[in-house]
Coordinates of C-alpha atoms and ligand atoms in Angstrom, one line a residue:
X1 CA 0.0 0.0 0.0
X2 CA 1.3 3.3 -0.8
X3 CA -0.1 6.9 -0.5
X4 CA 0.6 10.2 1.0
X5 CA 0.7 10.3 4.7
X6 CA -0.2 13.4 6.3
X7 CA 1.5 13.9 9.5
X8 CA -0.9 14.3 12.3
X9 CA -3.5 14.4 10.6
X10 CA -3.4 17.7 10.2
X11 CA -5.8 19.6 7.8
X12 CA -7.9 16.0 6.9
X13 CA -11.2 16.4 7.7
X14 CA -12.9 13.0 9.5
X15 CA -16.1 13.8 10.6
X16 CA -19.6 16.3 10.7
X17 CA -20.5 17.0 14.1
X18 CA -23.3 19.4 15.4
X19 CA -21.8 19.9 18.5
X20 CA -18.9 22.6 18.3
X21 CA -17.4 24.2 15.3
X22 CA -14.0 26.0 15.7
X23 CA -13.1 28.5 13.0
X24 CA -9.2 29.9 13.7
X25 CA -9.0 32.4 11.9
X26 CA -12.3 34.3 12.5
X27 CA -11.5 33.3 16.4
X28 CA -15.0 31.9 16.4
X29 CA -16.1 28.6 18.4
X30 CA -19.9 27.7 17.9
X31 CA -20.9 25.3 20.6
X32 CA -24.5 23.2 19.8
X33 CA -24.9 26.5 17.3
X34 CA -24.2 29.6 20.2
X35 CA -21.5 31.4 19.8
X36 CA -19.5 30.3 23.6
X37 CA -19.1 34.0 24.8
X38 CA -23.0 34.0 24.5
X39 CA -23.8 30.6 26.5
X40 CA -20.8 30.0 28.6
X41 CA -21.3 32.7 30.8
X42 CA -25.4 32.7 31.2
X43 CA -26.2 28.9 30.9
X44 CA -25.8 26.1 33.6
X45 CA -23.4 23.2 32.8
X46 CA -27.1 20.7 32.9
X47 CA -28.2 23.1 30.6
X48 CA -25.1 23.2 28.6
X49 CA -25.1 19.4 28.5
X50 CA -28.8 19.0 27.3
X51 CA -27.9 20.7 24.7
X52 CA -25.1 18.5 23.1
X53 CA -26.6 15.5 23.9
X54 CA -30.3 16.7 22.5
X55 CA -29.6 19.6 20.3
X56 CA -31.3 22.2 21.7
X57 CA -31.3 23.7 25.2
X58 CA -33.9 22.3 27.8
X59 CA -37.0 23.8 29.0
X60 CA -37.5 24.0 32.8
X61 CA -38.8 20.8 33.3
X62 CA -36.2 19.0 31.4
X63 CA -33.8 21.4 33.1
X64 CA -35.0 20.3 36.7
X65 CA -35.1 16.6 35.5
X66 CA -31.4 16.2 34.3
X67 CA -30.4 18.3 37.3
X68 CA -32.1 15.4 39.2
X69 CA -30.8 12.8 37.4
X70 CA -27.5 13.5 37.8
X71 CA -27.8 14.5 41.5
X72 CA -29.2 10.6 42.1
X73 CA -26.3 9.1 40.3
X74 CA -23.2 10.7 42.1
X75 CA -22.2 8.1 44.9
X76 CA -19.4 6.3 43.7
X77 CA -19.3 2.0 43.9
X78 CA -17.8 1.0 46.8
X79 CA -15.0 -1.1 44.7
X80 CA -14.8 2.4 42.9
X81 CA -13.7 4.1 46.5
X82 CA -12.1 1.2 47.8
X83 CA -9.5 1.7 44.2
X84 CA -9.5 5.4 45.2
X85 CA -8.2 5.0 48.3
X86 CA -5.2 2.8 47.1
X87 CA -4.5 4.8 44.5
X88 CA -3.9 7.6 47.7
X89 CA -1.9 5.8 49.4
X90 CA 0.5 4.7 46.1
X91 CA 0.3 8.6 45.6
X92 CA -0.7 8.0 42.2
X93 CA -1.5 11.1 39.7
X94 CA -5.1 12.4 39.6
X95 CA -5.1 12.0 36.0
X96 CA -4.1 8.2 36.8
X97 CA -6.9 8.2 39.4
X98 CA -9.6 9.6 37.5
X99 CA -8.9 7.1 34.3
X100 CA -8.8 3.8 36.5
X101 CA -11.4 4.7 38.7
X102 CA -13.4 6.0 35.4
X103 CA -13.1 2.2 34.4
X104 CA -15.2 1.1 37.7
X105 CA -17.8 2.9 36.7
X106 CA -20.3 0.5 34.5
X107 CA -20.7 -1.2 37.5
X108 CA -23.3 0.9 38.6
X109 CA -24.4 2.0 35.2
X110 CA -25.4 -1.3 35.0
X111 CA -27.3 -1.7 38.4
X112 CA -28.9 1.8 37.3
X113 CA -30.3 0.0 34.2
X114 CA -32.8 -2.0 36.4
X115 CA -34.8 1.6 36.8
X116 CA -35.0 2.6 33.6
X117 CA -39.0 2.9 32.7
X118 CA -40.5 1.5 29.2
X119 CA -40.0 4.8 27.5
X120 CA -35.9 4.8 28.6
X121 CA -37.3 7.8 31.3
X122 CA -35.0 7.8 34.2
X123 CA -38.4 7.9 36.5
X124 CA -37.2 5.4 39.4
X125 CA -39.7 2.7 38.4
X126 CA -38.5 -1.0 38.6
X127 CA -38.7 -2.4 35.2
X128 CA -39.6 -6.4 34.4
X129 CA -36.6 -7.9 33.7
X130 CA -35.3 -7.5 30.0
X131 CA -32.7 -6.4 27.4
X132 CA -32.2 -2.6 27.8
X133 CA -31.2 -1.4 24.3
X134 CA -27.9 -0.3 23.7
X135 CA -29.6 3.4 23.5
X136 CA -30.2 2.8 26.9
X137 CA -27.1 1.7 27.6
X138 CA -25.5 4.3 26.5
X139 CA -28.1 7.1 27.7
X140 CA -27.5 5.5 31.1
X141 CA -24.0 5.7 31.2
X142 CA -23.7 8.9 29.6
X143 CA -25.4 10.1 33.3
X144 CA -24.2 8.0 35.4
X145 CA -20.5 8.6 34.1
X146 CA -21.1 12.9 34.2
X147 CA -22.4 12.6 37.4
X148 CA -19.5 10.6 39.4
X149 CA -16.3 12.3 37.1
X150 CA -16.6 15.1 39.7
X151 CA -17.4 12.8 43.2
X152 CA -14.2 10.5 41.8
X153 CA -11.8 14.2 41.6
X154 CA -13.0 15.8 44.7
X155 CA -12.8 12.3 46.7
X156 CA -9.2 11.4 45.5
X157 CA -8.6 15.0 46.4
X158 CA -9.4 14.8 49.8
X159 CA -7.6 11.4 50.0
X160 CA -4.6 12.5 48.3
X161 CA -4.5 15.0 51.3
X162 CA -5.0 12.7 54.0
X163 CA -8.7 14.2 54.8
X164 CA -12.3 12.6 54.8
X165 CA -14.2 12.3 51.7
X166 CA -16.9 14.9 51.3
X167 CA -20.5 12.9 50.2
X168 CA -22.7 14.8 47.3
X169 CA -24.9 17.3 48.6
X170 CA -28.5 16.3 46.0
X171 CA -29.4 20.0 46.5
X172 CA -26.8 21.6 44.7
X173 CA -26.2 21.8 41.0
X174 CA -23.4 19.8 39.4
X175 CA -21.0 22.6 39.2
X176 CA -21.0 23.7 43.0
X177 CA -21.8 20.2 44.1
X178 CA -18.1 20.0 42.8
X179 CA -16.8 22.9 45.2
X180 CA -18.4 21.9 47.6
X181 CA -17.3 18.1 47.2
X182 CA -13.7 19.3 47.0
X183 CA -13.9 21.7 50.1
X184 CA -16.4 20.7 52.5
X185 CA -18.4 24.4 52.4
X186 CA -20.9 25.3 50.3
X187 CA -19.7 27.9 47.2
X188 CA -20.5 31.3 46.8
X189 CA -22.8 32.3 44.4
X190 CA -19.9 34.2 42.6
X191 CA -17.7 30.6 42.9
X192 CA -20.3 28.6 41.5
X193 CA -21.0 30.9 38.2
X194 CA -17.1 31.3 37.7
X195 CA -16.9 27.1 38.0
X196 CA -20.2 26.9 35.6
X197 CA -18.5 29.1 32.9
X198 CA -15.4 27.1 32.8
X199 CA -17.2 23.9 32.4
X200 CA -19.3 25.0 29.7
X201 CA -16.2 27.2 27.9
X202 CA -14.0 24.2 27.8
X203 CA -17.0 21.2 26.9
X204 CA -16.1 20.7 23.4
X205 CA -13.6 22.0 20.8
X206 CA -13.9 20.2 17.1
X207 CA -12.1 17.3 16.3
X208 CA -9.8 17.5 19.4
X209 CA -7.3 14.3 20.2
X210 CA -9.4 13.0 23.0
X211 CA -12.9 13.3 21.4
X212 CA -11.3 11.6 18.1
X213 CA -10.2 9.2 20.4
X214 CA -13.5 8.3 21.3
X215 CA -15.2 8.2 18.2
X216 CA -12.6 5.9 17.3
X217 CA -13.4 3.4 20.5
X218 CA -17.1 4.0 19.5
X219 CA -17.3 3.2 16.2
X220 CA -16.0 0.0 16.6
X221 CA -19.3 -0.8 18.4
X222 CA -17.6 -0.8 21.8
X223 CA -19.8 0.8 24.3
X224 CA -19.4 4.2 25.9
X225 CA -18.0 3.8 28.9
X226 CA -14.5 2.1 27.1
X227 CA -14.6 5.4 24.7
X228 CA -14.4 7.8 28.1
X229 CA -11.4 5.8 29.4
X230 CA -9.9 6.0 25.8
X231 CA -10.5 9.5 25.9
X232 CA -9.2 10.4 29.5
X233 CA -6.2 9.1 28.4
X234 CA -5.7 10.7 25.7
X235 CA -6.9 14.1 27.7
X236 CA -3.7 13.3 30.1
X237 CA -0.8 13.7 27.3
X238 CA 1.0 17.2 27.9
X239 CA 0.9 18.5 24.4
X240 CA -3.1 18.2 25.0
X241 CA -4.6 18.8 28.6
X242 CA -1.6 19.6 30.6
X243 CA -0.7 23.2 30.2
X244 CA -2.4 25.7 32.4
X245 CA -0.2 24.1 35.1
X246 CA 2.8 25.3 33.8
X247 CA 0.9 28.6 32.5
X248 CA 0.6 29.7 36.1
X249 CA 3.6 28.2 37.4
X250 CA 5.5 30.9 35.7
X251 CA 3.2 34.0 36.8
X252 CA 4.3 32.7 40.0
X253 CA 8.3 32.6 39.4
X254 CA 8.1 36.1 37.7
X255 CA 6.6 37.2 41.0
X256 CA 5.9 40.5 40.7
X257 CA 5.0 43.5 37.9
X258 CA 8.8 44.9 37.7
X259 CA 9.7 41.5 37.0
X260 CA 7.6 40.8 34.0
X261 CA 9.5 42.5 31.6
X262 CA 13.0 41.0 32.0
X263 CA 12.0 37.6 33.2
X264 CA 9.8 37.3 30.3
X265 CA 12.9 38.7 28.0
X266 CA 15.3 36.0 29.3
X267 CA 12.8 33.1 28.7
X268 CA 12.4 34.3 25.2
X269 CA 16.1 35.3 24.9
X270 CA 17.0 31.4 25.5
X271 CA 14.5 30.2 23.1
X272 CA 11.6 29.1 25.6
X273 CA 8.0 29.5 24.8
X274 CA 5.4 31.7 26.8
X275 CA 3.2 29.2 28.6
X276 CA -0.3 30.0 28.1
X277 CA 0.2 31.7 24.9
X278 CA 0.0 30.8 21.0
X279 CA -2.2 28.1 19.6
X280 CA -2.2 26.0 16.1
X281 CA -5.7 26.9 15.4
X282 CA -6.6 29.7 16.9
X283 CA -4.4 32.7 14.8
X284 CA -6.6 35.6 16.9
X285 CA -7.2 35.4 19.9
X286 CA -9.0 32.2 21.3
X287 CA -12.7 33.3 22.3
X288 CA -12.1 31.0 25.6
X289 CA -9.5 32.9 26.7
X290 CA -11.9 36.4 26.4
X291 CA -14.7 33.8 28.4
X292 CA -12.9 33.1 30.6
X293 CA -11.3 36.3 31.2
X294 CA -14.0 37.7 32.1
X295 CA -15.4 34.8 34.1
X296 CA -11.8 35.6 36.4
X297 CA -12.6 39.5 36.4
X298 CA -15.9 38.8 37.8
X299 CA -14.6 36.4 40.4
X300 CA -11.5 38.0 41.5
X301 CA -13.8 41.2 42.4
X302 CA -15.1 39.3 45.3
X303 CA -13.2 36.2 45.6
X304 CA -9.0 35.2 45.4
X305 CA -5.9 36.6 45.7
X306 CA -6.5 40.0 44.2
X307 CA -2.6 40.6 43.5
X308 CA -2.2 37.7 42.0
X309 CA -4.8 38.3 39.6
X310 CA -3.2 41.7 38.8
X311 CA 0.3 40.4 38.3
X312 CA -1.5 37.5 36.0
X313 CA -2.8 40.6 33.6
X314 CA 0.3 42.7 33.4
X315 CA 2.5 39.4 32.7
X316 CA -0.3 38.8 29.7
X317 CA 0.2 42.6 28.2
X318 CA 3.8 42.4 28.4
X319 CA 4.2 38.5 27.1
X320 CA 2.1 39.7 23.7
X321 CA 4.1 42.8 23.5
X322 CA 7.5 40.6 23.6
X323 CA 6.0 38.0 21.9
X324 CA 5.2 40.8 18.5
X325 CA 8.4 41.9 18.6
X326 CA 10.4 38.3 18.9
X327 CA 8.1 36.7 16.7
X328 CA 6.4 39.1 14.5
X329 CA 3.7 37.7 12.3
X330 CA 3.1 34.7 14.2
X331 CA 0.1 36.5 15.7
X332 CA 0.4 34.4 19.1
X333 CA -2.1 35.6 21.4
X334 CA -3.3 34.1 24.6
X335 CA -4.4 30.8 25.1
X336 CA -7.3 29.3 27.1
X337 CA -4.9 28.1 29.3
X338 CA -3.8 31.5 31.1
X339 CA -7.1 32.2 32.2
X340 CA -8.0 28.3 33.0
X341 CA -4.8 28.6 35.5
X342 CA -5.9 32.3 37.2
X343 CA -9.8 31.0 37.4
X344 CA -9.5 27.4 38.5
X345 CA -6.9 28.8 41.1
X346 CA -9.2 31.9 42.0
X347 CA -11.8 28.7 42.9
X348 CA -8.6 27.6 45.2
X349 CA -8.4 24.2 42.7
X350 CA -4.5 23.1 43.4
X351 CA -2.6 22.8 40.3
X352 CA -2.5 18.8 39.9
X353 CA -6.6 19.1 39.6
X354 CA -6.5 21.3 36.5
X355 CA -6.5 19.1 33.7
X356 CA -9.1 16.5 35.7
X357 CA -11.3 19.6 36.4
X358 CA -11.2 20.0 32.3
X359 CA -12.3 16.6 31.9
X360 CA -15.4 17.4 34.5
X361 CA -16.4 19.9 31.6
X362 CA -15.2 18.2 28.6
X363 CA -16.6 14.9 29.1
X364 CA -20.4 15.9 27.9
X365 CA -18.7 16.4 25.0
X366 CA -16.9 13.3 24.6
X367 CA -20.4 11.7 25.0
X368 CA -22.1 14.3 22.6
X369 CA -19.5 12.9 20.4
X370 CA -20.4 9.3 21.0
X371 CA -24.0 9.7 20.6
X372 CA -23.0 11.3 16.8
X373 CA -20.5 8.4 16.1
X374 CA -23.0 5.8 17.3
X375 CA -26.0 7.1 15.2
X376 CA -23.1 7.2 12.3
X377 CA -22.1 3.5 12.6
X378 CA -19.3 3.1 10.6
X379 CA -16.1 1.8 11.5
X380 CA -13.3 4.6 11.6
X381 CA -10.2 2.6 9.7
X382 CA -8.0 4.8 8.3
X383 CA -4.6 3.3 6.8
X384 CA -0.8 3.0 6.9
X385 CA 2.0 2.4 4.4
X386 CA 4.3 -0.2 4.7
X387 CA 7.9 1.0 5.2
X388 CA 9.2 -2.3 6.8
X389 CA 12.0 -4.3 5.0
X390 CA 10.4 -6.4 2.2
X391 CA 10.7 -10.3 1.3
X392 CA 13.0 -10.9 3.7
X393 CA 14.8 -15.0 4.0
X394 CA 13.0 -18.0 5.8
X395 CA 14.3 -16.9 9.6
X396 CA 16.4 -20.3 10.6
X397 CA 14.4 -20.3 14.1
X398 CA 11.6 -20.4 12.0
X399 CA 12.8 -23.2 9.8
X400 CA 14.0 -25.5 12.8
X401 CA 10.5 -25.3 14.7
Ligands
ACO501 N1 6.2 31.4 23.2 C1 7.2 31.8 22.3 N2 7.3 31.5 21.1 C2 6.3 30.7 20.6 C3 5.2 30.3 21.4 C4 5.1 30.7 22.7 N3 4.2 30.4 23.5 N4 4.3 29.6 20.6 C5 4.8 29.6 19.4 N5 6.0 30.2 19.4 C6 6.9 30.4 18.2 C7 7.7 29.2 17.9 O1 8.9 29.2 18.6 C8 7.9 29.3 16.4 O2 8.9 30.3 16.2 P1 10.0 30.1 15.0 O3 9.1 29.9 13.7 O4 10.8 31.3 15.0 O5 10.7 28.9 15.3 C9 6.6 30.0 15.9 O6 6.1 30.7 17.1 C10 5.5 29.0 15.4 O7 5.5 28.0 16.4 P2 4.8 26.5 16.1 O8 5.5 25.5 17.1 O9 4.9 26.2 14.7 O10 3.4 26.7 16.5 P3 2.3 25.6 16.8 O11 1.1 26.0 16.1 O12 2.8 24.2 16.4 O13 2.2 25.6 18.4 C11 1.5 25.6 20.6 C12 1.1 25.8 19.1 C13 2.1 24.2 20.8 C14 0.3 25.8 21.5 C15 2.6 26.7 20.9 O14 2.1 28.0 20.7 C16 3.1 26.6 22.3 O15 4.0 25.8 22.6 N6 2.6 27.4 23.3 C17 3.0 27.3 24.7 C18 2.4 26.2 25.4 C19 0.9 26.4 25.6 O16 0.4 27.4 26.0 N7 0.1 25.3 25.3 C20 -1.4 25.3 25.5 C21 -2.0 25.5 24.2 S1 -3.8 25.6 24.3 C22 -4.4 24.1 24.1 O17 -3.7 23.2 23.5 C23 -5.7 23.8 24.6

């Protein structure tokens, strides 16, 4: 077989999806047909969910129900825990946490089966025993694996840190459930919206590696919950989920506003990059970075370390002025990393929860996804050339066995 390979991937074009759309030059991201500066910041992450998964937002009432829904499904298995709790004590990475305790998980999809009502409602009602379909299946995963991603983060957490394991509180909404599952008090009102935005800013974004991943996984027939683990890890490479770490690690080591300038000078005088700035898509500025932005303006008002916050936006103004005049026309502008760092650490996340915390938000889109692949059915099989030695001799160890 031969062919033109294209590196990457890059440019090839492997699916229709009407989830998000992401158009680099413009600086444009459509999520479910919104632009995100218009929904991120108004709707709920239920709502925001609803609308992937069903196309269009909900009313109240289907509002209110998948708010329920997902508030009934967040206790975790007890295996589930009990792997948690290992995991703690082997002082394993959060990432690492979250993808093998992800794996647990159809255990209780599958007990959650048994209540599914004729009409695949999630009413409660025991159901005679039968086959569910797999559009059940998958519906019922799809909740029950949203509604635990955040009880399996904010449980290792707490573990990680030697502390008791906060339980669900059913009366709060998914995103301050969260907070609150993480810290043991209730959110502010201010915490909460600021958490809501992010999740909904960072829920889908094209063709990504991790939601390809899952397509892939899914289109093989496998069943949903195998496509999130796929996707998790794929979410945990560096060169994917793992940079508004390092974004705010250096805000910190430039320390204060006189130090911008020349601090920022000698990283680019040696030939290091600007964490938290440039992007291969994105050639004006990323519209999740202005989201989120502002979601950390409005927080830091109330809530933070106001300082910090300051020093984070004169570091921003000098990195793009140093990075027009080292790299002039490679309009790199600031990332939606930079402001993921400042306003998951204005919500007091530590650093080694980021890129779990972005697979809180981004895994209703890997299931958006799913749903599209499933409906699709066809096996994605895409092909290599041969560059191997060709017609090699008979191996002897071969010949003598
Ligand atoms: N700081 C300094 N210079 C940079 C930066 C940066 N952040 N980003 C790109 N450049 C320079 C490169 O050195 C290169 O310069 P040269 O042509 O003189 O050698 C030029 O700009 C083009 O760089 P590429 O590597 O071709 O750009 P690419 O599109 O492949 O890179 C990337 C995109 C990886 C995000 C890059 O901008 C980068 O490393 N940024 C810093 C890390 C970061 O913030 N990552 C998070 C990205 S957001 C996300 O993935 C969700």
């Amino acid at each position: 077989m031969s062919g033109k390979v294209v590196s990457g991937l890059e440019g090839i074009v492997a699916a229709e999806t009407r989830v998000s759309g992401v158009d680099g030059e413009a600086g444009e991201l459509i999520v479910g047909g919104y632009r995100v500066e218009d929904l991120a910041p108004r709707a709920t992450f239920e709502e925001v969910a609803h609308l992937l998964w069903q196309g269009a937002l909900p009313d109240a009432r289907q509002h209110r129900e998948l708010r329920i829904a997902l508030a009934e499904r967040r206790a975790l298995p007890s295996l589930t825990l009990e792997l948690l709790r290992t995991a703690a004590v082997e002082r394993m990475s959060p990432m690492d946490a979250l993808r093998m305790a992800a794996g647990t998980l159809s255990l209780s999809a599958e007990k959650e089966l048994a209540h599914l009502d004729r009409s695949g409602q999630y009413r409660g009602a025991k159901e005679e025993e039968r086959t569910p379909s797999l559009d059940e299946v998958d519906r019922e995963q799809a909740l029950a694996i949203t509604a635990q991603f955040p009880t399996i983060v904010a449980a290792y957490a707490r573990l990680y840190q030697g502390e008791t394991i906060v339980p669900p509180d059913p009366a709060l909404g998914h995103a301050a459930n969260f907070l609150f599952m993480l810290r043991g008090t209730p959110p502010t009102p201010a915490q909460t919206r600021a958490m809501e935005t992010y999740l909904n800013t960072v829920i889908d974004h094209g063709l990504n590696a991790s939601t390809f991943t899952a397509r892939v996984i899914v289109s093989t027939r496998s069943d949903l919950l195998s496509a999130i683990v796929g996707a998790i890890g794929a979410l945990k490479g560096p060169l994917h989920g793992g940079a508004p770490g390092p974004a705010l690690e250096m805000v910190f080591a430039i320390g204060s506003q006189e130090h911008a300038e020349p601090q920022l000078r000698k990283r680019l005088d040696q030939g290091e990059r600007l964490m938290g700035f440039g992007h291969r898509i994105y050639k004006v500025r990323d519209p999740r970075a202005d989201v989120l932005a502002a979601a950390a303006s409005a927080l830091y008002r109330t809530e933070g370390d106001r300082a910090l916050y300051e020093l984070a936006l004169e570091v921003e103004q000098v990195a793009l002025r140093l990075l027009e005049q080292y790299k002039p026309g490679r309009r790199l502008q600031t990332n939606v990393e930079f402001y993921t760092a400042l306003l998951l650490h204005g919500l007091e996340i530590p650093t080694e929860l980021f890129t779990p915390t972005f697979a809180l938000g981004r895994v209703a889109g890997w299931i958006a996804h799913s749903f599209e692949q499933r409906a699709l059915d066809r096996l994605i099989r895409p092909q290599s050339v041969y560059t191997g030695p060709l017609f090699r001799d008979e191996p002897s160890t071969l010949r003598s066995a």
